[in-house]
mmCIF file with all atom_site columns, C-alpha atoms in Angstrom:
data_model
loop_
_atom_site.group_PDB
_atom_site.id
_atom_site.type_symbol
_atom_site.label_atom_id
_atom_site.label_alt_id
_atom_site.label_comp_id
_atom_site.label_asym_id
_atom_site.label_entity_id
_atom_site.label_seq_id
_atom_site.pdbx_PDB_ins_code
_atom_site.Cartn_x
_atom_site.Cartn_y
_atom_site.Cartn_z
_atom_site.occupancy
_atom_site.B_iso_or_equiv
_atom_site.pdbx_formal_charge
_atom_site.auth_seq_id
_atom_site.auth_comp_id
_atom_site.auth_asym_id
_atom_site.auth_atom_id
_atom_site.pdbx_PDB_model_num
ATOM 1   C CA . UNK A 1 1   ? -44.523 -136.441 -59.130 1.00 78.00 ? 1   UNK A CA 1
ATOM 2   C CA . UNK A 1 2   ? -46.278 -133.297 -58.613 1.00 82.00 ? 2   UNK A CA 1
ATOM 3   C CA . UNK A 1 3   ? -50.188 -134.908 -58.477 1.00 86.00 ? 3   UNK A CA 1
ATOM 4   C CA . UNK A 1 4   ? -48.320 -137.229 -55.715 1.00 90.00 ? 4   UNK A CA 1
ATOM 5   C CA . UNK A 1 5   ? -46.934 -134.630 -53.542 1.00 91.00 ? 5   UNK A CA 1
ATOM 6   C CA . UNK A 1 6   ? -49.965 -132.258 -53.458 1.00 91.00 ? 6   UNK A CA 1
ATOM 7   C CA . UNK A 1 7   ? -51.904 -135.230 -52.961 1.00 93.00 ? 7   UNK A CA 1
ATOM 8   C CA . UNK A 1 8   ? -49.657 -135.984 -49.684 1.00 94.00 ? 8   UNK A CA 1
ATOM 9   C CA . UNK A 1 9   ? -49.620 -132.104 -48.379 1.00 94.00 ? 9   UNK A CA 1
ATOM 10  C CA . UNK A 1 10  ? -53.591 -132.156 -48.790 1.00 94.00 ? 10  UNK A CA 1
ATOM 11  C CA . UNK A 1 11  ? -54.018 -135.512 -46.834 1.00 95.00 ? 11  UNK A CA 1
ATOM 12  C CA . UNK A 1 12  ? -51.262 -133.792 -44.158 1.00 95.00 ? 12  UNK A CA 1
ATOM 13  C CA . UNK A 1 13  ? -53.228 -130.595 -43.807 1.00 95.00 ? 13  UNK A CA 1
ATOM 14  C CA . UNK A 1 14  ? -56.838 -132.858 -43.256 1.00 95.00 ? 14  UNK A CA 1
ATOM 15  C CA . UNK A 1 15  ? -55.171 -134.914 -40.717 1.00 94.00 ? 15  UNK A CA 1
ATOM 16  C CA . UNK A 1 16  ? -53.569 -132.029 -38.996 1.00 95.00 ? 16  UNK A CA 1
ATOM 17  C CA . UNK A 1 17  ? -56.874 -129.974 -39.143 1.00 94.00 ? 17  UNK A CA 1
ATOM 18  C CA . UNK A 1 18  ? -58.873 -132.805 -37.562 1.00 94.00 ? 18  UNK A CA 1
ATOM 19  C CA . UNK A 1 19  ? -56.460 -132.638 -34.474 1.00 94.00 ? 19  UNK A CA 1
ATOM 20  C CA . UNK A 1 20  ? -57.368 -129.081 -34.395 1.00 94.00 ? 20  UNK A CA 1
ATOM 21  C CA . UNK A 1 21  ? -60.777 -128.674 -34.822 1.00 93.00 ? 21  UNK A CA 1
ATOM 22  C CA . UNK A 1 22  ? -63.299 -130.777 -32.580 1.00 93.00 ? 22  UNK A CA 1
ATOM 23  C CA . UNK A 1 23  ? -65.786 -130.406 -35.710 1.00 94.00 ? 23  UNK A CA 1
ATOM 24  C CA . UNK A 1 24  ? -63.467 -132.794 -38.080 1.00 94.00 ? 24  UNK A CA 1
ATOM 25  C CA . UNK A 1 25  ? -62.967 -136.290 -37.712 1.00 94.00 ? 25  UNK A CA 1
ATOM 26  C CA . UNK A 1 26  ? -60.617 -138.707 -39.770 1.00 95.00 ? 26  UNK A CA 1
ATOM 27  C CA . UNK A 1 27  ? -59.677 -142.651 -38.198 1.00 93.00 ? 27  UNK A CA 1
ATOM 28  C CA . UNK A 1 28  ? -56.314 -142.176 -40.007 1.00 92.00 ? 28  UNK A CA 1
ATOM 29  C CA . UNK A 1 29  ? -53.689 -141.245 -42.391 1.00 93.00 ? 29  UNK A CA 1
ATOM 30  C CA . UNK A 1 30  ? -55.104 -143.596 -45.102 1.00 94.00 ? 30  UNK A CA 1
ATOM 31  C CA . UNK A 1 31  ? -58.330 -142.008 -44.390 1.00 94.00 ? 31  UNK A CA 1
ATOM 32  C CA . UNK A 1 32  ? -56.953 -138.816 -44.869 1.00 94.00 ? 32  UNK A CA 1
ATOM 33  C CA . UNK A 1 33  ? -55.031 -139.948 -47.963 1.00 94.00 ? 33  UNK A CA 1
ATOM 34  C CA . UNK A 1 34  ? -58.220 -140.948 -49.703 1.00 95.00 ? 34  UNK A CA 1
ATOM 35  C CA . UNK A 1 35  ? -60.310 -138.265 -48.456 1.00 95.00 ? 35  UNK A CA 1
ATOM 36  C CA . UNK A 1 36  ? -57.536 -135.745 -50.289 1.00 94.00 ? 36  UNK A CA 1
ATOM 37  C CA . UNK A 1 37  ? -57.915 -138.366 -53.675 1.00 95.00 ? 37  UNK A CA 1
ATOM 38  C CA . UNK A 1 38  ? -61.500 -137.953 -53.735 1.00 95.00 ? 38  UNK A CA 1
ATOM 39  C CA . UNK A 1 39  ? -61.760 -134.153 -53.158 1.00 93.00 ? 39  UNK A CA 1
ATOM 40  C CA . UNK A 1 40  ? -59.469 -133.511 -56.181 1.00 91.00 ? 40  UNK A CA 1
ATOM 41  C CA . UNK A 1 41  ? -60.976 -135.668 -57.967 1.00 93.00 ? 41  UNK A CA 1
ATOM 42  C CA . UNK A 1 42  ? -64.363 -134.455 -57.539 1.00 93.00 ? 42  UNK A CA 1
ATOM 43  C CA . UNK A 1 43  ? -62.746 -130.937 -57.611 1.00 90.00 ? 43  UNK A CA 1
ATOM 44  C CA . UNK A 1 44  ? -61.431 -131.767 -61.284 1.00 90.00 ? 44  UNK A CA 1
ATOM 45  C CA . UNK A 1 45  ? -64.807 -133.125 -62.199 1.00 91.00 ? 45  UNK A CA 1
ATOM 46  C CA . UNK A 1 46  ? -68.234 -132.020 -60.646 1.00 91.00 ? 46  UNK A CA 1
ATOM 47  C CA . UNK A 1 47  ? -66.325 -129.044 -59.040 1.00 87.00 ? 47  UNK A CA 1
ATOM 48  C CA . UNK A 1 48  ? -65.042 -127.733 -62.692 1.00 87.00 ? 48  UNK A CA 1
ATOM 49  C CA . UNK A 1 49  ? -68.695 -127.428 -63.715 1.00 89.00 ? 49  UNK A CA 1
ATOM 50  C CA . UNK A 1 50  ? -69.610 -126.232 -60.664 1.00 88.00 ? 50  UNK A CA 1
ATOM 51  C CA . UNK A 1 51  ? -67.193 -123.593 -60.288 1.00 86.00 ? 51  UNK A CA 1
ATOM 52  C CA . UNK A 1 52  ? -67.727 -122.337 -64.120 1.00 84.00 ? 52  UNK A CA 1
ATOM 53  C CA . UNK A 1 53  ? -71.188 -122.215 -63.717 1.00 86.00 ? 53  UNK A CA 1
ATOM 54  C CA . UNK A 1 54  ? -70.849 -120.168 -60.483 1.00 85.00 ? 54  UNK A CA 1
ATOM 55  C CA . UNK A 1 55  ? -67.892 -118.019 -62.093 1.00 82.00 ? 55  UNK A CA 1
ATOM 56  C CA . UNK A 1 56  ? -70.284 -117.290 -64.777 1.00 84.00 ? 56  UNK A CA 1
ATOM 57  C CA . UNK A 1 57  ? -72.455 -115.825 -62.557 1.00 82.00 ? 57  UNK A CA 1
ATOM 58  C CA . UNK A 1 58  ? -69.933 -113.552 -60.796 1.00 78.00 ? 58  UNK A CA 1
ATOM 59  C CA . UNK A 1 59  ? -68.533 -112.708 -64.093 1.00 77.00 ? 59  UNK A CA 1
ATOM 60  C CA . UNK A 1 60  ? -65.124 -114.004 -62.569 1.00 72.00 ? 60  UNK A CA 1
ATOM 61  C CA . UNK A 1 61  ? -65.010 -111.104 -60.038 1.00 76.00 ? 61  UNK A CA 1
ATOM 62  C CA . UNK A 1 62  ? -64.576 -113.528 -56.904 1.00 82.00 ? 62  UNK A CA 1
ATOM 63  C CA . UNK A 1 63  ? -63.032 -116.613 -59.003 1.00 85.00 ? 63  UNK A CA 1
ATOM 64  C CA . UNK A 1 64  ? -60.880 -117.569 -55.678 1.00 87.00 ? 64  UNK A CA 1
ATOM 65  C CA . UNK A 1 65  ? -64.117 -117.220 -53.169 1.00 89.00 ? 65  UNK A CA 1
ATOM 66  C CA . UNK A 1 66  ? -65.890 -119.428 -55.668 1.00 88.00 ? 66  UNK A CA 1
ATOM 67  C CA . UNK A 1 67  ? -63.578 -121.845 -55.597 1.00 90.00 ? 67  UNK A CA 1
ATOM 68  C CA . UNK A 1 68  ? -63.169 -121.927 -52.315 1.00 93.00 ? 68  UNK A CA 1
ATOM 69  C CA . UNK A 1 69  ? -66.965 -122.492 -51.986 1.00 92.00 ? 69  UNK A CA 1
ATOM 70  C CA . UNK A 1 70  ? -66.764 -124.975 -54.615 1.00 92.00 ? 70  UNK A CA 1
ATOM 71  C CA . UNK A 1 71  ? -64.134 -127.100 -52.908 1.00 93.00 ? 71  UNK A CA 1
ATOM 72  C CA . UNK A 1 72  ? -65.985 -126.616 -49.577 1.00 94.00 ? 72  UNK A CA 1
ATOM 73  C CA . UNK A 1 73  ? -68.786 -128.178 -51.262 1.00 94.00 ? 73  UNK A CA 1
ATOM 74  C CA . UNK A 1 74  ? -66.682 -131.546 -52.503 1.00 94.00 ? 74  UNK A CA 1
ATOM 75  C CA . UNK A 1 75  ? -65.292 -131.735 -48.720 1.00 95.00 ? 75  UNK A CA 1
ATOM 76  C CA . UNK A 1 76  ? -69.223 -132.417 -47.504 1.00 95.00 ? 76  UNK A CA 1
ATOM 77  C CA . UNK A 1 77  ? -69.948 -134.596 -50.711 1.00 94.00 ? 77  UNK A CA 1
ATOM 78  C CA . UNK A 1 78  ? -66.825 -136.517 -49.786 1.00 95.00 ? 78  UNK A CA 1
ATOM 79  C CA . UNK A 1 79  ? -67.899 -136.345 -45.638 1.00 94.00 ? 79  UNK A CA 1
ATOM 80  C CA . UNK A 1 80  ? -71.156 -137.773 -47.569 1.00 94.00 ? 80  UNK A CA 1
ATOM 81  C CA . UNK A 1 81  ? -69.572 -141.017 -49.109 1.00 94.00 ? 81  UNK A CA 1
ATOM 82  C CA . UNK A 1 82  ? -66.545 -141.810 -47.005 1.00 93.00 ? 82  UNK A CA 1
ATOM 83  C CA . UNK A 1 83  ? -67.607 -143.200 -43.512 1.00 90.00 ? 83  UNK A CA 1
ATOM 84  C CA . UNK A 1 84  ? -64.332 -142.718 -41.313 1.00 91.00 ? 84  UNK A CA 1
ATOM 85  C CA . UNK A 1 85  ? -64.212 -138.887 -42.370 1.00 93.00 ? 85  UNK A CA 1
ATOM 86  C CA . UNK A 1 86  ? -66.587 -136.731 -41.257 1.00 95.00 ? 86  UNK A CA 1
ATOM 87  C CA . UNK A 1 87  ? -67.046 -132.762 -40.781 1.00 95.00 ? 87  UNK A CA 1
ATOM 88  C CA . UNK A 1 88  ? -69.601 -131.254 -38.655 1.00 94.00 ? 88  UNK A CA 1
ATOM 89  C CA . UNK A 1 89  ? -70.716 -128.033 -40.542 1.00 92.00 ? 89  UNK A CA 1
ATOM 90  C CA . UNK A 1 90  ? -70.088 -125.895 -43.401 1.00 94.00 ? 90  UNK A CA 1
ATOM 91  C CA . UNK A 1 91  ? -67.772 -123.897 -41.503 1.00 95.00 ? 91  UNK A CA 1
ATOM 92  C CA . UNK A 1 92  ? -65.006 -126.247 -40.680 1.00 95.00 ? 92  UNK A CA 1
ATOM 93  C CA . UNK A 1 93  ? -65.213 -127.426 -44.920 1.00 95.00 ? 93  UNK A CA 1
ATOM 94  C CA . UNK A 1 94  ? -63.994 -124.005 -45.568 1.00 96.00 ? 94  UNK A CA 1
ATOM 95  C CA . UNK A 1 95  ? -61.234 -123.690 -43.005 1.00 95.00 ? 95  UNK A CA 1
ATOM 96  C CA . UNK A 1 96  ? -60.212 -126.834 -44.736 1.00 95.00 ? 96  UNK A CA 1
ATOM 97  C CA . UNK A 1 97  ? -60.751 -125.661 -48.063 1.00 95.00 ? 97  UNK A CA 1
ATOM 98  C CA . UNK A 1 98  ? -58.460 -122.427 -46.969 1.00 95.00 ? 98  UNK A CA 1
ATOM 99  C CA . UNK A 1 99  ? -56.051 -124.171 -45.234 1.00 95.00 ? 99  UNK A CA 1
ATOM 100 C CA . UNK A 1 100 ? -55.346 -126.779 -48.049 1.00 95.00 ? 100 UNK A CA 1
ATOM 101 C CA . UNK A 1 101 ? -55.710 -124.163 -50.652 1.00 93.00 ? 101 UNK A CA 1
ATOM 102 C CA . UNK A 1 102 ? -52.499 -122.149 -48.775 1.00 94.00 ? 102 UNK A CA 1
ATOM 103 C CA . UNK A 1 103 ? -50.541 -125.042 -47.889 1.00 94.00 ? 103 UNK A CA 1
ATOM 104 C CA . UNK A 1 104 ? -50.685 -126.055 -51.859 1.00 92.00 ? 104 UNK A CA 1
ATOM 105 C CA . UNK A 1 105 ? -49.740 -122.541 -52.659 1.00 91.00 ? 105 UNK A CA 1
ATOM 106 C CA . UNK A 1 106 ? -46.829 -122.506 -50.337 1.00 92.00 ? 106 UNK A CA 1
ATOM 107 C CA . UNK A 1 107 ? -45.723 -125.888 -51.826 1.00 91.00 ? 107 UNK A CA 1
ATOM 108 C CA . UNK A 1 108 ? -45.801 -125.018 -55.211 1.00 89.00 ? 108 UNK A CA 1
ATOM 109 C CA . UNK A 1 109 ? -43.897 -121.534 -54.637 1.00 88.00 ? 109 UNK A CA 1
ATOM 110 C CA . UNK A 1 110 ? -41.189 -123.509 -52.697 1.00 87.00 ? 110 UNK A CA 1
ATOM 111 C CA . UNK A 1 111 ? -41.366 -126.155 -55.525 1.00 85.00 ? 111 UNK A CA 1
ATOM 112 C CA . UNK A 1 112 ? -40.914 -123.133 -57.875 1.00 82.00 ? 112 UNK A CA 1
ATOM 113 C CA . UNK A 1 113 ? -43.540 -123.427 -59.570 1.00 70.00 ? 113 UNK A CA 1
ATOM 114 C CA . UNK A 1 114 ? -44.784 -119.792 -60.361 1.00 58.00 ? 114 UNK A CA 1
ATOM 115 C CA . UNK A 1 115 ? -47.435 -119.494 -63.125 1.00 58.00 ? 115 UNK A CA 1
ATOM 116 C CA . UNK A 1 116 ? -46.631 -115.739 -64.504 1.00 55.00 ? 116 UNK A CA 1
ATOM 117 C CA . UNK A 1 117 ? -42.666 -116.189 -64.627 1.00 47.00 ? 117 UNK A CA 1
ATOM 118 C CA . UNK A 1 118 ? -43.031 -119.576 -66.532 1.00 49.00 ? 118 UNK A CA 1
ATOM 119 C CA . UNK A 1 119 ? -44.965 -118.248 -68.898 1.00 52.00 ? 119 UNK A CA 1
ATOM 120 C CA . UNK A 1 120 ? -43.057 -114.656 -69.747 1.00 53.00 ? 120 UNK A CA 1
ATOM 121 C CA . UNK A 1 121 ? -39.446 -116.593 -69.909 1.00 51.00 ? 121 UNK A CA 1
ATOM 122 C CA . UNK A 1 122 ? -40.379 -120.633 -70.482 1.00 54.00 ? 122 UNK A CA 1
ATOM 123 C CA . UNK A 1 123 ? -36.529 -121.281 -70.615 1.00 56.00 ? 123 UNK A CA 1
ATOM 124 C CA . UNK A 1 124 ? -35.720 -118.440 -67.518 1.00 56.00 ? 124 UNK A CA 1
ATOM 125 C CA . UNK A 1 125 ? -34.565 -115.812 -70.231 1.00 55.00 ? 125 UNK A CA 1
ATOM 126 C CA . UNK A 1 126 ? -36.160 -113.211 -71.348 1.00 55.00 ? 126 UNK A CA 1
ATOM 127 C CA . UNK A 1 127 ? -36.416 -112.829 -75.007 1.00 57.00 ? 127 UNK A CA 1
ATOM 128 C CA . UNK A 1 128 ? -34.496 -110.255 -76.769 1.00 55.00 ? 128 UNK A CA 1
ATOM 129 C CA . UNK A 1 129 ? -35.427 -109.014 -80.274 1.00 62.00 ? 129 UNK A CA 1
ATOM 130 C CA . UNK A 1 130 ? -32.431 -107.922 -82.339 1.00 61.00 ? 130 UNK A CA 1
ATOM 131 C CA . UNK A 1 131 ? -33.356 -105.274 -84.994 1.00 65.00 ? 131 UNK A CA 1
ATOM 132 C CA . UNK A 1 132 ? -30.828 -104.601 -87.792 1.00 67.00 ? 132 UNK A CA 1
ATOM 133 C CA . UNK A 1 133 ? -30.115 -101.597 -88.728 1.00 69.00 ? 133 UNK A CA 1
ATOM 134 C CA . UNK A 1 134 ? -29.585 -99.844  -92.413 1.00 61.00 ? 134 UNK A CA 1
#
C-alpha cells in the first residue's frame, strides 16, 4: 500500500510542478503516473549502481546530494523515453528531484514511518533489562 501511495504523491508533485515551471511539460495525470513508475524504477535499478558508485567516490559525505543528482539523472533518462513528458534542462530535473524527495519525506513522517524510532523500539517500547541481584 505504501509503493502505491508514494507512487501517487510522486505523480502529484510532477503534475503540479509542470503547472509551475514553464520548463516541464506532462499531457496528463496518466502521464504523470507513469513518468513517477519509471523514475523509481530506474531509481531502484540503474540509479542504485549509479548512486553507489558515486557514493563511493564521496566516501558517503554528500549521500543525499548524490542522490539527488542521481534521481535528477533518471528524470532526463525518463524525459528521454517517454514522449508526452518532457523537461527542458538539468535545472528543472532537480527542482523535481527536491520537490518529490520532500513531499515523500513529509508523507512518510505523517504516515509514521520514522526509520531511527522503528528500529530502537520495533514494538514502540523500549527494552528494559532486569538484572537480579544476590
Amino acid at each position: 500500500m505504501g509503493f502505491i501511495i508514494d507512487l501517487l504523491v510522486s505523480a502529484g508533485v510532477i503534475l503540479l510542478l509542470s503547472y509551475l515551471l514553464p520548463s516541464v511539460h506532462v499531457k496528463s495525470f496518466w502521464t504523470a503516473l507513469w513518468v513517477a513508475f519509471l523514475i523509481g524504477l530506474f531509481n531502484a535499478t540503474i540509479g542504485w549502481i549509479l548512486g553507489g558508485i558515486l557514493n563511493l567516490v564521496s566516501f558517503f559525505l554528500i549521500e543525499a546530494i548524490v542522490s539527488i543528482i542521481v534521481t535528477a539523472l533518471m528524470i532526463k533518462l525518463v524525459d528521454k523515453l517517454v514522449g508526452n513528458f518532457k523537461v527542458d534542462g538539468f535545472l528543472p530535473a532537480i527542482i523535481i528531484a527536491i520537490a518529490t524527495a520532500l513531499a515523500l519525506y513529509l508523507v512518510g513522517m505523517a504516515r509514521g514511518e520514522d526509520e531511527d524510532y522503528s528500529l530502537k523500539y520495533p514494538n514502540d517500547q523500549p527494552k528494559v533489562e532486569y538484572v537480579a541481584q544476590a
